[in-house]
Amino acid sequence: MTPSKRIFPLNLLAYVVVAVLIAVLGNFEFAPPEVTAPAAMSAEAIAARLAPVARLEFASTAPAHTLKAGEAVYAGLCVACHGAGVAGAPKLGDKAAWGPRIKQGFDTLVKDATEGYKAMPPKGGGADLDPQEVARAVAWMADQGGASFKEP
C-alpha cells in the first residue's frame, strides 16, 4: 500500500471522531453565567440618555387675562349695536325693548348672547371674550333696562 492510501483512513477517522464529538457536545446545555446588567443599562438610564438635549416651549409674556366687568365689556364691544339699536338690538336703557327679553330669564339671555341671536354674532363678535364676561355684560345691560340680575 502506498503511503497516501494509508493516511486516508486515518484522516477519515479523525474527521468522523471530530464530528461525533461535536454532535455529542452539542446536545449538552451549557448555562450561561449569571450576568446582571450594570445600572447604566437600566431602562431609566437609557431613556435619560436618549432624551432630547433641549426642549422648546412657547409661553406668553403677556399678563394673565383679567375678566372685565359688564360695563367695560359693553363700552368696548356691545355699544356698537346696543348703543344705537342696530339691526333690532335693544338700546341700552330702553325698558320697553328689554322687558320681553328679561322675562325669558337670565340664562336664556346669556345663551343667546354666547351662541349668537338673529343678527348678533356669537359673543357679540368678541371671540376672545370669556363666557363669564359675556354673562356680566348681559346682566349689566339688562339691569339698565329694568332687570335686577346679579352680575356673575
PDB file of C-alpha atoms in Angstrom, residues 1-142:
ATOM      1  CA  MET A   1       0.000   0.000   0.000  1.00  0.00           C
ATOM      2  CA  THR A   2       1.175   3.431  -0.839  1.00  0.00           C
ATOM      3  CA  PRO A   3       1.655   5.959   1.913  1.00  0.00           C
ATOM      4  CA  SER A   4      -1.203   8.167   0.664  1.00  0.00           C
ATOM      5  CA  LYS A   5      -3.564   5.189   0.806  1.00  0.00           C
ATOM      6  CA  ARG A   6      -2.556   4.535   4.435  1.00  0.00           C
ATOM      7  CA  ILE A   7      -3.101   8.171   5.532  1.00  0.00           C
ATOM      8  CA  PHE A   8      -6.566   8.469   4.002  1.00  0.00           C
ATOM      9  CA  PRO A   9      -8.299   6.142   6.506  1.00  0.00           C
ATOM     10  CA  LEU A  10      -6.606   7.949   9.391  1.00  0.00           C
ATOM     11  CA  ASN A  11      -7.763  11.329   8.077  1.00  0.00           C
ATOM     12  CA  LEU A  12     -11.257   9.979   7.587  1.00  0.00           C
ATOM     13  CA  LEU A  13     -11.260   8.531  11.098  1.00  0.00           C
ATOM     14  CA  ALA A  14     -10.099  11.872  12.522  1.00  0.00           C
ATOM     15  CA  TYR A  15     -12.934  13.728  10.741  1.00  0.00           C
ATOM     16  CA  VAL A  16     -15.505  11.229  11.984  1.00  0.00           C
ATOM     17  CA  VAL A  17     -14.218  11.483  15.577  1.00  0.00           C
ATOM     18  CA  VAL A  18     -14.390  15.287  15.459  1.00  0.00           C
ATOM     19  CA  ALA A  19     -17.921  15.178  14.011  1.00  0.00           C
ATOM     20  CA  VAL A  20     -19.072  12.753  16.730  1.00  0.00           C
ATOM     21  CA  LEU A  21     -17.527  14.932  19.442  1.00  0.00           C
ATOM     22  CA  ILE A  22     -19.295  17.985  18.060  1.00  0.00           C
ATOM     23  CA  ALA A  23     -22.608  16.133  17.913  1.00  0.00           C
ATOM     24  CA  VAL A  24     -22.269  14.786  21.451  1.00  0.00           C
ATOM     25  CA  LEU A  25     -21.142  18.076  22.956  1.00  0.00           C
ATOM     26  CA  GLY A  26     -23.850  19.942  21.027  1.00  0.00           C
ATOM     27  CA  ASN A  27     -26.522  18.016  22.915  1.00  0.00           C
ATOM     28  CA  PHE A  28     -25.347  19.330  26.274  1.00  0.00           C
ATOM     29  CA  GLU A  29     -26.814  22.603  27.515  1.00  0.00           C
ATOM     30  CA  PHE A  30     -24.293  24.941  28.895  1.00  0.00           C
ATOM     31  CA  ALA A  31     -25.959  27.543  31.094  1.00  0.00           C
ATOM     32  CA  PRO A  32     -24.539  30.987  30.564  1.00  0.00           C
ATOM     33  CA  PRO A  33     -23.093  32.580  33.646  1.00  0.00           C
ATOM     34  CA  GLU A  34     -25.457  34.819  35.587  1.00  0.00           C
ATOM     35  CA  VAL A  35     -24.935  38.313  34.281  1.00  0.00           C
ATOM     36  CA  THR A  36     -26.600  41.313  35.802  1.00  0.00           C
ATOM     37  CA  ALA A  37     -26.858  44.466  33.789  1.00  0.00           C
ATOM     38  CA  PRO A  38     -24.991  47.396  35.240  1.00  0.00           C
ATOM     39  CA  ALA A  39     -27.026  50.368  36.442  1.00  0.00           C
ATOM     40  CA  ALA A  40     -26.022  52.238  33.301  1.00  0.00           C
ATOM     41  CA  MET A  41     -28.083  49.763  31.256  1.00  0.00           C
ATOM     42  CA  SER A  42     -31.362  50.174  33.200  1.00  0.00           C
ATOM     43  CA  ALA A  43     -34.402  51.320  31.257  1.00  0.00           C
ATOM     44  CA  GLU A  44     -34.458  54.638  33.104  1.00  0.00           C
ATOM     45  CA  ALA A  45     -30.779  55.311  32.397  1.00  0.00           C
ATOM     46  CA  ILE A  46     -31.212  54.508  28.713  1.00  0.00           C
ATOM     47  CA  ALA A  47     -34.291  56.755  28.484  1.00  0.00           C
ATOM     48  CA  ALA A  48     -32.356  59.575  30.132  1.00  0.00           C
ATOM     49  CA  ARG A  49     -29.526  59.210  27.618  1.00  0.00           C
ATOM     50  CA  LEU A  50     -31.950  59.181  24.697  1.00  0.00           C
ATOM     51  CA  ALA A  51     -33.926  62.191  25.933  1.00  0.00           C
ATOM     52  CA  PRO A  52     -33.721  65.349  23.814  1.00  0.00           C
ATOM     53  CA  VAL A  53     -30.923  67.711  24.711  1.00  0.00           C
ATOM     54  CA  ALA A  54     -33.223  70.719  24.735  1.00  0.00           C
ATOM     55  CA  ARG A  55     -36.919  71.432  24.736  1.00  0.00           C
ATOM     56  CA  LEU A  56     -38.689  74.413  23.216  1.00  0.00           C
ATOM     57  CA  GLU A  57     -41.734  75.791  24.981  1.00  0.00           C
ATOM     58  CA  PHE A  58     -43.758  78.774  23.909  1.00  0.00           C
ATOM     59  CA  ALA A  59     -45.069  80.865  26.725  1.00  0.00           C
ATOM     60  CA  SER A  60     -46.879  84.130  26.616  1.00  0.00           C
ATOM     61  CA  THR A  61     -45.159  87.105  28.125  1.00  0.00           C
ATOM     62  CA  ALA A  62     -48.447  88.960  28.232  1.00  0.00           C
ATOM     63  CA  PRO A  63     -50.031  89.380  31.633  1.00  0.00           C
ATOM     64  CA  ALA A  64     -52.799  86.963  32.541  1.00  0.00           C
ATOM     65  CA  HIS A  65     -56.216  87.881  31.159  1.00  0.00           C
ATOM     66  CA  THR A  66     -58.288  89.577  33.824  1.00  0.00           C
ATOM     67  CA  LEU A  67     -62.025  89.355  33.466  1.00  0.00           C
ATOM     68  CA  LYS A  68     -63.719  92.649  32.650  1.00  0.00           C
ATOM     69  CA  ALA A  69     -66.817  93.947  34.343  1.00  0.00           C
ATOM     70  CA  GLY A  70     -70.089  94.054  32.428  1.00  0.00           C
ATOM     71  CA  GLU A  71     -69.950  97.824  31.891  1.00  0.00           C
ATOM     72  CA  ALA A  72     -66.400  97.575  30.500  1.00  0.00           C
ATOM     73  CA  VAL A  73     -67.420  94.844  28.060  1.00  0.00           C
ATOM     74  CA  TYR A  74     -70.404  96.923  26.959  1.00  0.00           C
ATOM     75  CA  ALA A  75     -68.270 100.031  26.468  1.00  0.00           C
ATOM     76  CA  GLY A  76     -65.667  98.145  24.456  1.00  0.00           C
ATOM     77  CA  LEU A  77     -67.876  95.997  22.236  1.00  0.00           C
ATOM     78  CA  CYS A  78     -71.624  95.968  22.814  1.00  0.00           C
ATOM     79  CA  VAL A  79     -72.118  99.730  22.492  1.00  0.00           C
ATOM     80  CA  ALA A  80     -71.582  99.498  18.733  1.00  0.00           C
ATOM     81  CA  CYS A  81     -75.002  97.861  18.259  1.00  0.00           C
ATOM     82  CA  HIS A  82     -76.849  98.295  21.552  1.00  0.00           C
ATOM     83  CA  GLY A  83     -75.987 101.997  21.764  1.00  0.00           C
ATOM     84  CA  ALA A  84     -77.782 102.836  18.512  1.00  0.00           C
ATOM     85  CA  GLY A  85     -80.195  99.877  18.204  1.00  0.00           C
ATOM     86  CA  VAL A  86     -78.534  98.495  15.073  1.00  0.00           C
ATOM     87  CA  ALA A  87     -80.366  95.562  13.381  1.00  0.00           C
ATOM     88  CA  GLY A  88     -83.048  95.409  16.060  1.00  0.00           C
ATOM     89  CA  ALA A  89     -80.684  95.265  19.035  1.00  0.00           C
ATOM     90  CA  PRO A  90     -82.417  96.633  22.135  1.00  0.00           C
ATOM     91  CA  LYS A  91     -80.936 100.003  23.084  1.00  0.00           C
ATOM     92  CA  LEU A  92     -79.317 100.386  26.459  1.00  0.00           C
ATOM     93  CA  GLY A  93     -81.896 101.602  28.985  1.00  0.00           C
ATOM     94  CA  ASP A  94     -84.939 101.003  26.711  1.00  0.00           C
ATOM     95  CA  LYS A  95     -87.263  99.263  29.172  1.00  0.00           C
ATOM     96  CA  ALA A  96     -89.908  98.532  26.529  1.00  0.00           C
ATOM     97  CA  ALA A  97     -87.384  96.718  24.322  1.00  0.00           C
ATOM     98  CA  TRP A  98     -85.682  94.905  27.180  1.00  0.00           C
ATOM     99  CA  GLY A  99     -88.890  93.883  29.038  1.00  0.00           C
ATOM    100  CA  PRO A 100     -89.815  90.839  26.889  1.00  0.00           C
ATOM    101  CA  ARG A 101     -86.198  89.711  26.798  1.00  0.00           C
ATOM    102  CA  ILE A 102     -85.816  89.993  30.571  1.00  0.00           C
ATOM    103  CA  LYS A 103     -88.943  87.825  31.022  1.00  0.00           C
ATOM    104  CA  GLN A 104     -87.152  84.999  29.163  1.00  0.00           C
ATOM    105  CA  GLY A 105     -84.690  84.815  32.041  1.00  0.00           C
ATOM    106  CA  PHE A 106     -81.030  85.460  32.573  1.00  0.00           C
ATOM    107  CA  ASP A 107     -79.872  82.031  31.372  1.00  0.00           C
ATOM    108  CA  THR A 108     -81.695  82.408  28.042  1.00  0.00           C
ATOM    109  CA  LEU A 109     -80.216  85.878  27.505  1.00  0.00           C
ATOM    110  CA  VAL A 110     -76.712  84.605  28.247  1.00  0.00           C
ATOM    111  CA  LYS A 111     -77.190  81.593  25.942  1.00  0.00           C
ATOM    112  CA  ASP A 112     -78.377  83.823  23.090  1.00  0.00           C
ATOM    113  CA  ALA A 113     -75.527  86.262  23.642  1.00  0.00           C
ATOM    114  CA  THR A 114     -72.939  83.483  23.791  1.00  0.00           C
ATOM    115  CA  GLU A 115     -74.193  81.496  20.770  1.00  0.00           C
ATOM    116  CA  GLY A 116     -75.490  84.440  18.761  1.00  0.00           C
ATOM    117  CA  TYR A 117     -79.070  85.506  18.112  1.00  0.00           C
ATOM    118  CA  LYS A 118     -80.571  86.791  14.865  1.00  0.00           C
ATOM    119  CA  ALA A 119     -78.140  89.442  13.542  1.00  0.00           C
ATOM    120  CA  MET A 120     -75.911  89.342  16.643  1.00  0.00           C
ATOM    121  CA  PRO A 121     -72.820  87.132  16.191  1.00  0.00           C
ATOM    122  CA  PRO A 122     -71.670  84.790  18.968  1.00  0.00           C
ATOM    123  CA  LYS A 123     -70.290  86.715  21.941  1.00  0.00           C
ATOM    124  CA  GLY A 124     -71.309  89.900  20.162  1.00  0.00           C
ATOM    125  CA  GLY A 125     -68.359  89.463  17.821  1.00  0.00           C
ATOM    126  CA  GLY A 126     -65.806  89.360  20.642  1.00  0.00           C
ATOM    127  CA  ALA A 127     -64.486  85.846  20.103  1.00  0.00           C
ATOM    128  CA  ASP A 128     -61.829  86.375  22.779  1.00  0.00           C
ATOM    129  CA  LEU A 129     -64.412  87.135  25.477  1.00  0.00           C
ATOM    130  CA  ASP A 130     -64.646  84.744  28.378  1.00  0.00           C
ATOM    131  CA  PRO A 131     -68.161  83.303  28.900  1.00  0.00           C
ATOM    132  CA  GLN A 132     -68.237  84.981  32.296  1.00  0.00           C
ATOM    133  CA  GLU A 133     -67.517  88.350  30.680  1.00  0.00           C
ATOM    134  CA  VAL A 134     -70.433  87.797  28.289  1.00  0.00           C
ATOM    135  CA  ALA A 135     -72.688  86.968  31.250  1.00  0.00           C
ATOM    136  CA  ARG A 136     -71.529  90.086  33.079  1.00  0.00           C
ATOM    137  CA  ALA A 137     -72.270  92.286  30.070  1.00  0.00           C
ATOM    138  CA  VAL A 138     -75.729  90.726  29.668  1.00  0.00           C
ATOM    139  CA  ALA A 139     -76.520  91.265  33.351  1.00  0.00           C
ATOM    140  CA  TRP A 140     -75.334  94.893  33.233  1.00  0.00           C
ATOM    141  CA  MET A 141     -77.265  95.754  30.047  1.00  0.00           C
ATOM    142  CA  ALA A 142     -80.437  94.011  31.253  1.00  0.00           C
TER     143      ALA A 142
END
